[in-house]
Every structure is written in C-alpha cells, then in structure tokens.
PDB file of C-alpha atoms in Angstrom:
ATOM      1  CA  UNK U 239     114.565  96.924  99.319  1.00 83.00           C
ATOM      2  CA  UNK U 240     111.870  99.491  99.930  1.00 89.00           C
ATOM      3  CA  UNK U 241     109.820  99.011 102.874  1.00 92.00           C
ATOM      4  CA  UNK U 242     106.712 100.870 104.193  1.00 95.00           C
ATOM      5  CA  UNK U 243     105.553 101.077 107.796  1.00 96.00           C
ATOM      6  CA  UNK U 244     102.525 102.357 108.696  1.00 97.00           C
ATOM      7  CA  UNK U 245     101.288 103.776 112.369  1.00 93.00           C
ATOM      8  CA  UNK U 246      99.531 103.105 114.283  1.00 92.00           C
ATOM      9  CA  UNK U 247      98.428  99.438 113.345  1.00 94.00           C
ATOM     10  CA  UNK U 248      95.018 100.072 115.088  1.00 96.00           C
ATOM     11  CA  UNK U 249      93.145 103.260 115.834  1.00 95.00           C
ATOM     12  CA  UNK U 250      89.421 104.123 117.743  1.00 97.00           C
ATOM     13  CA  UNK U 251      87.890 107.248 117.716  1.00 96.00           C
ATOM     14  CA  UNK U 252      84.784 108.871 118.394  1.00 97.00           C
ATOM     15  CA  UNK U 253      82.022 110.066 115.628  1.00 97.00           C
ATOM     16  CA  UNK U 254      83.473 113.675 114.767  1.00 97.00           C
ATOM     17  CA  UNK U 255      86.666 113.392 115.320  1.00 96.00           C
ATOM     18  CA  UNK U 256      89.779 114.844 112.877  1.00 97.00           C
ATOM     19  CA  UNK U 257      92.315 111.802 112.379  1.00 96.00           C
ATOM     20  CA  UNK U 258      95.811 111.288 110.706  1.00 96.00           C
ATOM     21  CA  UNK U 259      96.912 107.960 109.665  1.00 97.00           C
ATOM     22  CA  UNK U 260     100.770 107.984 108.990  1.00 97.00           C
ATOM     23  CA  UNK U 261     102.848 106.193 106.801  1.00 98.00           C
ATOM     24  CA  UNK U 262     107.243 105.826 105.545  1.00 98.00           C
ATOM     25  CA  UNK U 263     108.659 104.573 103.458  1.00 96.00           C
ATOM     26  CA  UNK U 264     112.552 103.471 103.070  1.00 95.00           C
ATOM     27  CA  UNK U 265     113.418 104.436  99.898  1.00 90.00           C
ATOM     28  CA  UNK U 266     112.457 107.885  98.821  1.00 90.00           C
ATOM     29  CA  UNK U 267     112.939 106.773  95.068  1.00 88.00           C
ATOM     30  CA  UNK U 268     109.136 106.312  94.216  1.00 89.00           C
ATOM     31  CA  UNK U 269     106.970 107.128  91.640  1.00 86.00           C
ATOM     32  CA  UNK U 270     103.447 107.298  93.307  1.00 89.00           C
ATOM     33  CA  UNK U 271     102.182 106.436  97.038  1.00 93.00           C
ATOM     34  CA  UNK U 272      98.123 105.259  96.925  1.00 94.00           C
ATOM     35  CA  UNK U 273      95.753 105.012  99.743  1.00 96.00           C
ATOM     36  CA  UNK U 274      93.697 102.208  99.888  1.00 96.00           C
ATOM     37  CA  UNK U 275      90.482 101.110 101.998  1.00 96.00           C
ATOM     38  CA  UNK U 276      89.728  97.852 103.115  1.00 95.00           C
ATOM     39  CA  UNK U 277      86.949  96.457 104.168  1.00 94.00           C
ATOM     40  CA  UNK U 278      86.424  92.753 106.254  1.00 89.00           C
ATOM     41  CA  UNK U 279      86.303  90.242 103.487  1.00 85.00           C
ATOM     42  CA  UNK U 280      86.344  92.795 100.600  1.00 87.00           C
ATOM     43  CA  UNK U 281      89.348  93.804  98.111  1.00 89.00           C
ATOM     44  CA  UNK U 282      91.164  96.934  98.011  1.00 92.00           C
ATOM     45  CA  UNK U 283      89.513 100.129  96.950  1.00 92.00           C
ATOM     46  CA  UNK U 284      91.540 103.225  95.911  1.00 91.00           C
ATOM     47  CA  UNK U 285      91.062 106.550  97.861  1.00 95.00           C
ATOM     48  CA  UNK U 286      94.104 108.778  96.593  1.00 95.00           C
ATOM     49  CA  UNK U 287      97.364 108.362  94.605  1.00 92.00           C
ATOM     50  CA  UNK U 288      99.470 111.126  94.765  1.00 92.00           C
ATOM     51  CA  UNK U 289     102.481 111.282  91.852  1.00 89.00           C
ATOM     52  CA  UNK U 290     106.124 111.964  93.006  1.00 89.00           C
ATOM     53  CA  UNK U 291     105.741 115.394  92.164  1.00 90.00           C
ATOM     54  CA  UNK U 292     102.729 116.143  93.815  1.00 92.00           C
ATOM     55  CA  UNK U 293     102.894 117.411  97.552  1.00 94.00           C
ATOM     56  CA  UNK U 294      98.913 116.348  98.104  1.00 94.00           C
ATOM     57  CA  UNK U 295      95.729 115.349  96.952  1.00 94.00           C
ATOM     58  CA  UNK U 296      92.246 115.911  98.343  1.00 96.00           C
ATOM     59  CA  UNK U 297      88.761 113.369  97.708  1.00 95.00           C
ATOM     60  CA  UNK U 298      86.132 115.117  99.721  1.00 96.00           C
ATOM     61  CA  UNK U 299      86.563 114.882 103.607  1.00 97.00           C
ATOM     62  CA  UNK U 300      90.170 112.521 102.729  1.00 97.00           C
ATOM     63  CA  UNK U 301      93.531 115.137 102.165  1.00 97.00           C
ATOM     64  CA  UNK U 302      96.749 113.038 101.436  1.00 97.00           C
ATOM     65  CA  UNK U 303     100.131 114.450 101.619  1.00 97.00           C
ATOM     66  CA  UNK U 304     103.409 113.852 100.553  1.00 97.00           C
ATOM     67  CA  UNK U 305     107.195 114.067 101.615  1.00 96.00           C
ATOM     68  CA  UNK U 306     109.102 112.058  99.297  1.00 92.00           C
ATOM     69  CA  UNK U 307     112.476 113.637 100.987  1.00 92.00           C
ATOM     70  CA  UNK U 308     111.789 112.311 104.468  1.00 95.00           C
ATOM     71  CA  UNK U 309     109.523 109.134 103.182  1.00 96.00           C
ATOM     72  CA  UNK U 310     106.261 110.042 104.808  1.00 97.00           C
ATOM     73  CA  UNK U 311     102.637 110.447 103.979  1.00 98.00           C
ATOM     74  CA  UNK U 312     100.081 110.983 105.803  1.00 97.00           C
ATOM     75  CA  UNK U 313      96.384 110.216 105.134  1.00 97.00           C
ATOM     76  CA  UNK U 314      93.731 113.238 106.862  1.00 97.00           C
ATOM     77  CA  UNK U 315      90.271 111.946 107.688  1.00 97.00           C
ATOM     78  CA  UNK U 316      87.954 114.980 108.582  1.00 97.00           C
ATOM     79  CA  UNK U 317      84.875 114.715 110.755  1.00 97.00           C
ATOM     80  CA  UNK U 318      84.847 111.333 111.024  1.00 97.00           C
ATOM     81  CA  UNK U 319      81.866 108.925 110.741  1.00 97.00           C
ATOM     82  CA  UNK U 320      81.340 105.355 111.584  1.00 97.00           C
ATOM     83  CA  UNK U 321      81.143 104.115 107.709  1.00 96.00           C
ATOM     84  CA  UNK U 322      84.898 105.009 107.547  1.00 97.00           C
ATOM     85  CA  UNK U 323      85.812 102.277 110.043  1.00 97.00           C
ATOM     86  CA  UNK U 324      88.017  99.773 107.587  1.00 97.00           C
ATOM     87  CA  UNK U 325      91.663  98.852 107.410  1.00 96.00           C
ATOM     88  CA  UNK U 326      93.760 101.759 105.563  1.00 97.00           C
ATOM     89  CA  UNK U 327      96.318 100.631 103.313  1.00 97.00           C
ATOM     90  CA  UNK U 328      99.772 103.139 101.722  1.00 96.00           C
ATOM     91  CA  UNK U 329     101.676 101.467  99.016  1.00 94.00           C
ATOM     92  CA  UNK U 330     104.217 102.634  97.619  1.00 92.00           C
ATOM     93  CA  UNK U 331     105.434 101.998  93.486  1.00 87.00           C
ATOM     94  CA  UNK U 332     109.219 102.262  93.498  1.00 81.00           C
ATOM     95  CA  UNK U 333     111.079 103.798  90.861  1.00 75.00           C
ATOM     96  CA  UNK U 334     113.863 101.232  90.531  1.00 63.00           C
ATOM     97  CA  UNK U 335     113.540  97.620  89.979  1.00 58.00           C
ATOM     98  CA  UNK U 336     110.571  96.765  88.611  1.00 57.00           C
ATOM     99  CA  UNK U 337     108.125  99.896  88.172  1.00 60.00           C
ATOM    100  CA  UNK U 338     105.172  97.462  88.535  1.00 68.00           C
ATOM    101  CA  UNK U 339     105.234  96.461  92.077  1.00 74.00           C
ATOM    102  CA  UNK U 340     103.496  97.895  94.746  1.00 85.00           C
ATOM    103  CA  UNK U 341     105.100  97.591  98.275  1.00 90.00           C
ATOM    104  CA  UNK U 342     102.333  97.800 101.010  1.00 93.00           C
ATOM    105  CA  UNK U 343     102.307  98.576 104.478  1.00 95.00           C
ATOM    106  CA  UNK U 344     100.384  96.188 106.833  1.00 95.00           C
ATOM    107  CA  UNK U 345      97.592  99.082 107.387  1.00 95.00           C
ATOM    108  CA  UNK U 346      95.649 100.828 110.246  1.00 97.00           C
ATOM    109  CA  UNK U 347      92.814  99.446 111.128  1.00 96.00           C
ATOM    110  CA  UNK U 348      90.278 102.121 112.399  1.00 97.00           C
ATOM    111  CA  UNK U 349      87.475 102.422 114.498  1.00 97.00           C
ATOM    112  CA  UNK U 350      84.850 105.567 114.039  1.00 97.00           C
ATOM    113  CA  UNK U 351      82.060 104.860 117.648  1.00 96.00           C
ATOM    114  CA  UNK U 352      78.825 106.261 117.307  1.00 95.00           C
TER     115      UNK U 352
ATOM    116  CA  UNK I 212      79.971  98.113  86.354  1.00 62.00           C
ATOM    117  CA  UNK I 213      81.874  94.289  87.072  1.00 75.00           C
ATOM    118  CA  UNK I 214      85.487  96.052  87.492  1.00 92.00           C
ATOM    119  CA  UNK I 215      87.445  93.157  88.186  1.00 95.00           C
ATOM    120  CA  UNK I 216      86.200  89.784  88.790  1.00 96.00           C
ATOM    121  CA  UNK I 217      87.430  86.836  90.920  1.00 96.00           C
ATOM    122  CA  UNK I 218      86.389  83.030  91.088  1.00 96.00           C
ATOM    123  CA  UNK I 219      85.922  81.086  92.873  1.00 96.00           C
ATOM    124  CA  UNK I 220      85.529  83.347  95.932  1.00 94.00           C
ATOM    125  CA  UNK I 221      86.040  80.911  98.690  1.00 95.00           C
ATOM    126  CA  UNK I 222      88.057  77.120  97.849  1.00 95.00           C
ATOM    127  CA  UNK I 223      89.084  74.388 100.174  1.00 96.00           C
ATOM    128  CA  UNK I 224      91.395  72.109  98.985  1.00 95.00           C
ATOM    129  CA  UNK I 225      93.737  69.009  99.950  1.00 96.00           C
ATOM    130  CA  UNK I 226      97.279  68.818 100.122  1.00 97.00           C
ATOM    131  CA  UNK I 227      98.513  68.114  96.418  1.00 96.00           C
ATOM    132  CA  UNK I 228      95.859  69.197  94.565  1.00 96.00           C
ATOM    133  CA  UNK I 229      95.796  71.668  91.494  1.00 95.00           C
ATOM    134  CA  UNK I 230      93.143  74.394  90.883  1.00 95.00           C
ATOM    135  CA  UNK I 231      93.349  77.671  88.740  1.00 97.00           C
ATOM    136  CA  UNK I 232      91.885  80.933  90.273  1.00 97.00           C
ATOM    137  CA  UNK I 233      90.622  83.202  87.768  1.00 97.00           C
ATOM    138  CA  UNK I 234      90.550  86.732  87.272  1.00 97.00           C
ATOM    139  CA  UNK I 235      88.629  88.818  84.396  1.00 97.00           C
ATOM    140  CA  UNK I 236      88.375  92.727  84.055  1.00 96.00           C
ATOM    141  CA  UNK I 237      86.134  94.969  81.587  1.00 95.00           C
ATOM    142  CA  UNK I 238      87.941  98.294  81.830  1.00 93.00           C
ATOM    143  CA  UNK I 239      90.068  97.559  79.179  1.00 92.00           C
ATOM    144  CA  UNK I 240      93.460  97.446  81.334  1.00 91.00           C
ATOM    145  CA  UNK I 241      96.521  96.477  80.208  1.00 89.00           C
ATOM    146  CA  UNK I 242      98.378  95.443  83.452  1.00 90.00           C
ATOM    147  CA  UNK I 243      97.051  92.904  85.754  1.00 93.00           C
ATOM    148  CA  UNK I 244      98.648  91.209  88.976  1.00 94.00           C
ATOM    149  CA  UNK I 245      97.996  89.101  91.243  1.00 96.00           C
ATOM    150  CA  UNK I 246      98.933  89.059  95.045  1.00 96.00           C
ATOM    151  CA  UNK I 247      98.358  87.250  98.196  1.00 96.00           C
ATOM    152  CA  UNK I 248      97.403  88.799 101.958  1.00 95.00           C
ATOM    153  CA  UNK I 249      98.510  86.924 105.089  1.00 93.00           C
ATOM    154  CA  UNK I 250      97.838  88.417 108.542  1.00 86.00           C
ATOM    155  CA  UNK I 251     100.784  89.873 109.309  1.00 81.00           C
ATOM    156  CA  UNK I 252     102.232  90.253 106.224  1.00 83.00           C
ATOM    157  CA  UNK I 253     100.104  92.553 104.150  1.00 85.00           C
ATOM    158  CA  UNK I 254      99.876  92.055 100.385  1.00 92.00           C
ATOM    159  CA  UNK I 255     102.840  90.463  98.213  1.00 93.00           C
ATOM    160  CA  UNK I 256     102.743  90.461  94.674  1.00 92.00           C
ATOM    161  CA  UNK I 257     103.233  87.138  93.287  1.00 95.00           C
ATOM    162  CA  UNK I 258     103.088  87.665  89.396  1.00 94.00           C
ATOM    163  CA  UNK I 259     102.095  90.559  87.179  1.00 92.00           C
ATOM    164  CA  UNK I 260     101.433  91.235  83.322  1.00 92.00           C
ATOM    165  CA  UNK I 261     102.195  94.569  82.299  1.00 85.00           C
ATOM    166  CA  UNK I 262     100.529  93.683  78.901  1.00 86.00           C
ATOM    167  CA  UNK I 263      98.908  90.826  77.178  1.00 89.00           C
ATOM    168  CA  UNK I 264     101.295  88.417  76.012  1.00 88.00           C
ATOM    169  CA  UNK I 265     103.574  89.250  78.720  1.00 90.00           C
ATOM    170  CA  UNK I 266     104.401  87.946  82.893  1.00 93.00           C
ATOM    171  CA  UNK I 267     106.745  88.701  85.222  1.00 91.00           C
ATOM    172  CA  UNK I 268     107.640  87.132  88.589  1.00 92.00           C
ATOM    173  CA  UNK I 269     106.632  89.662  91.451  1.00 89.00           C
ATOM    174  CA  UNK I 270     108.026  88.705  94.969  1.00 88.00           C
ATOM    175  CA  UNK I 271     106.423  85.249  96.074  1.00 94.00           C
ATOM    176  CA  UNK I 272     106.167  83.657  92.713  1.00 96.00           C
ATOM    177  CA  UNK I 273     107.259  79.759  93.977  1.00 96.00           C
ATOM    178  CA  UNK I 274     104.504  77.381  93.843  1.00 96.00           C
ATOM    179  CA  UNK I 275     102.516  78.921  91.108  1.00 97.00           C
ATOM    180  CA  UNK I 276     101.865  79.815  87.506  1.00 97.00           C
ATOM    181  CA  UNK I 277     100.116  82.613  85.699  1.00 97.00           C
ATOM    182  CA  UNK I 278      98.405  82.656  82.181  1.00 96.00           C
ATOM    183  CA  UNK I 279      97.518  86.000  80.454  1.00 95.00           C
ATOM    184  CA  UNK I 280      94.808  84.345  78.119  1.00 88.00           C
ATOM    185  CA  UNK I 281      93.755  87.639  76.633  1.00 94.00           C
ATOM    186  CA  UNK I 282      93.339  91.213  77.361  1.00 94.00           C
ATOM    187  CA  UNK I 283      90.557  90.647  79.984  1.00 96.00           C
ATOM    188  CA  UNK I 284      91.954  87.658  81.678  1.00 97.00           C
ATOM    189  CA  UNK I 285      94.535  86.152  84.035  1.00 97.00           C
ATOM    190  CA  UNK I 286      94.712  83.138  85.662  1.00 97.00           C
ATOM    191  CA  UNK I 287      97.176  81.565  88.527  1.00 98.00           C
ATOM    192  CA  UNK I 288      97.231  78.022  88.997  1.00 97.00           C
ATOM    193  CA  UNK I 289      98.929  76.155  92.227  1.00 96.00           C
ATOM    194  CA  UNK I 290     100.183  72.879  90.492  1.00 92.00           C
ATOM    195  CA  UNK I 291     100.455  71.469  94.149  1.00 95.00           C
ATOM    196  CA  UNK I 292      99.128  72.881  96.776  1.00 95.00           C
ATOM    197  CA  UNK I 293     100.393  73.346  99.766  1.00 96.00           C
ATOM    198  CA  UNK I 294      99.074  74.182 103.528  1.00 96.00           C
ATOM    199  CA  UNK I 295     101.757  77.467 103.331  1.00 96.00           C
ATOM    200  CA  UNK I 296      99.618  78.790 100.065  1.00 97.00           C
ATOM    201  CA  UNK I 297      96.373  79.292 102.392  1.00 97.00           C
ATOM    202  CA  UNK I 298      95.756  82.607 101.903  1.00 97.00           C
ATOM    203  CA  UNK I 299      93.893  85.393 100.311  1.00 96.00           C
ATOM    204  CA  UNK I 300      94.096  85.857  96.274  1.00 97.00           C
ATOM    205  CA  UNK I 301      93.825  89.547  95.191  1.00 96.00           C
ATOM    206  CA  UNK I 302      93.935  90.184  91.631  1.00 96.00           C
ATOM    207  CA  UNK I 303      94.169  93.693  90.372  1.00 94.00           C
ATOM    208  CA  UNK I 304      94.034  95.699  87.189  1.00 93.00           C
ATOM    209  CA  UNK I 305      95.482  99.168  86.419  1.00 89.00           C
ATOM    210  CA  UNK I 306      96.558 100.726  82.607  1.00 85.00           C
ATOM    211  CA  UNK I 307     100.223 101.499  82.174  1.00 75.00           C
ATOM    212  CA  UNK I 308     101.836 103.782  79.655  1.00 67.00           C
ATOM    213  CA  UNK I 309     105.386 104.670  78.490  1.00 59.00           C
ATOM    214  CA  UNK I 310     106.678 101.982  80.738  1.00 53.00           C
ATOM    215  CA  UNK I 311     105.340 102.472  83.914  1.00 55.00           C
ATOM    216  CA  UNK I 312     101.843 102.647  85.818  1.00 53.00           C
ATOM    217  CA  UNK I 313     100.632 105.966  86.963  1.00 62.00           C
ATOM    218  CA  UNK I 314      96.798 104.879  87.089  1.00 73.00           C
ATOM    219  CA  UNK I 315      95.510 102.825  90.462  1.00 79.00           C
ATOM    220  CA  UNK I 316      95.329  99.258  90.662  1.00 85.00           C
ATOM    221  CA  UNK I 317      91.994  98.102  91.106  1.00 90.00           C
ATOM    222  CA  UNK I 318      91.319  95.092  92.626  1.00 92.00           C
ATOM    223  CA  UNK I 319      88.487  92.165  92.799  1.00 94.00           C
ATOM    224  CA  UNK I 320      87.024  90.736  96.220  1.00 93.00           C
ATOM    225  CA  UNK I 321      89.243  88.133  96.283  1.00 95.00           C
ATOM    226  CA  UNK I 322      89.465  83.946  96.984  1.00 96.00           C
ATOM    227  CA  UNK I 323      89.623  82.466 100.098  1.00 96.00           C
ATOM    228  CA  UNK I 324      91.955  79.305  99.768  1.00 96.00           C
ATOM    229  CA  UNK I 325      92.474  76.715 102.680  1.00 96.00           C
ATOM    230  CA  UNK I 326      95.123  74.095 101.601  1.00 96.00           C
ATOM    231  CA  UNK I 327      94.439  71.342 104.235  1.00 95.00           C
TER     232      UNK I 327
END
C-alpha cells in the first residue's frame, strides 16, 4: 500500500527566504507525483506534476524534483512572499492497482512573515 | 471559467438523513472523483469515474453512492448519514487517455457537511 509522508507538517519563514518542502513515498512504482496548494476553506489547486520519467519541473519561482528510486520529491519555493502561505499538498498516482487514485500526504502548512 | 463546481458548499444535517452533493465540470473531462479531507487524515478517495457510464470504489466508499449522470456531472449521495461522514467533499476532474491519467485533477471548493 503506497504511502506518502511529507515534512515538515508546518513551516514559518521570513519574506525572502529560499524554502524546500519534502516529500516520500513507499512505493517507487508511480506514474506521476503533483504538487498541490491549499488554501483555508478552498479546494486543491495544481502547481506541478512531474511524469515518472521526468527528473523536474519548473512554474516560475516553484522547481519540483524527482527521485522515483529513493521515493522523494521535493518542492523549491524561491524568494518567498507572504501570498504563498497555504497548506502544500504531494500526491502520488501509483502504477499498480488502480491507476486512478491519488495517495496524498497530509501537507506542510507554511508561513511566509512580512 | 467555472472549472469544477460544488453544491451545496456548506450542509448541516441530522443523524439519518439523505442528501446528494453535486458536482458539475465544463472542461470537458472524462474522469471525475470524489474524496473526503479529515484533519489528520488528508484526502481519501471515496469513488471515481474514469468515464461516463462508468464508477469505481476508491478507498472509503461505505456509506455512500455515486451517479455519473452525464459527461459534466457526478453526484454522491449519503443514504444515511452518519456523525463519522462529517467532513469535507472534494470533487475533482482530470482527462485520462490509454488507460491511465497523466493530466492534473482539478478540483471544486468543496462542501462542508456536519452530520449531527
């Protein structure tokens, strides 16, 4: 059963500031990992989905990479600015099973001060 | 630019009672799901439809029911609710090919549901 941590479950940072969110994954047998933002009371919105065969995958000041071997990603956040403070969600889309599913980590909720 | 659409977007209902949460997208998507978020828990998929005509169980489907009325819409319906279905309702879209989704899911606002 594939399951996807992500760390740390709540991050603060000052205005500016380079970030890395990180997140694994059990089960290196995926198809694509997405990013996801969050915001209070809001639905999901996509940032990134990077394929199995793709090592990264850039959206302005957001980089996401990708180690299927060792089940990581990790989500860059350059210069950092208050309007990026939301919950950050990985899920993951195995490749056995049922290709549908998404498994999600809990997220990283983050903090940008002024 | 709707995307996808959710309704009602906050419900409070009693122990027992029935009620249908619907879910319409205009991107012309072919796969649409439906999960819940708890605190603590993140999201769970609790039925999909990878096309119209067709559902599939996802990984909390007890307790509810899905309809794939058309292309654009997708209902779930609690039959009898309970206080351990209050929750968030996130339904998503995303189109599939060949078997498999390679495009992201996107997903409404949501409904707020308090079973009391």
């Amino acid at each position: 059963k594939q399951e996807v941590t992500q760390i740390p479950a709540a991050l603060s940072v000052p205005e500016g500031e380079n970030l890395v969110l990180n997140c694994s994954f059990t089960d290196s047998a995926i198809y694509n990992l997405q990013w996801f933002r969050q915001d209070p009371g809001k639905g999901l919105t996509s940032l990134l989905l990077i394929q199995s065969s793709q090592r990264e995958q850039t959206s302005g000041r957001l980089n996401a990479s990708l180690d299927k071997s060792s089940g990581r990603s990790t989500l860059y956040i350059a210069a950092s600015q208050p309007g990026d403070s939301a919950t950050y969600l990985c899920a993951v889309r195995s490749s056995g099973g049922s290709n549908y599913k998404l498994t999600f980590g809990k997220g990283t909720l983050l903090t940008v001060n002024p | 630019n709707a995307g996808v659409t959710q309704t009602p977007k906050f419900q409070v209902l009693k122990t027992g009672q029935s009620m249908t949460l619907q879910c319409a997208q205009d991107m012309n998507h072919n796969s649409m799901y439906w999960y819940r978020q708890d605190p603590g828990m993140g999201l769970r998929l609790i039925y999909y439809s990878a096309s119209e005509g067709t559902t599939d169980k996802g990984e909390v489907p007890n307790g509810y029911n899905v309809s794939r009325l058309n292309k654009r819409e997708f209902s779930l319906r609690l039959e009898s609710a309970a206080p351990s279905q209050t929750s968030v309702y996130f339904c998503a879209s995303s189109f599939s090919s060949a078997g498999f989704a390679v495009q992201p899911q996107h997903f409404g606002d949501g409904t707020r549901l308090s079973i009391l």
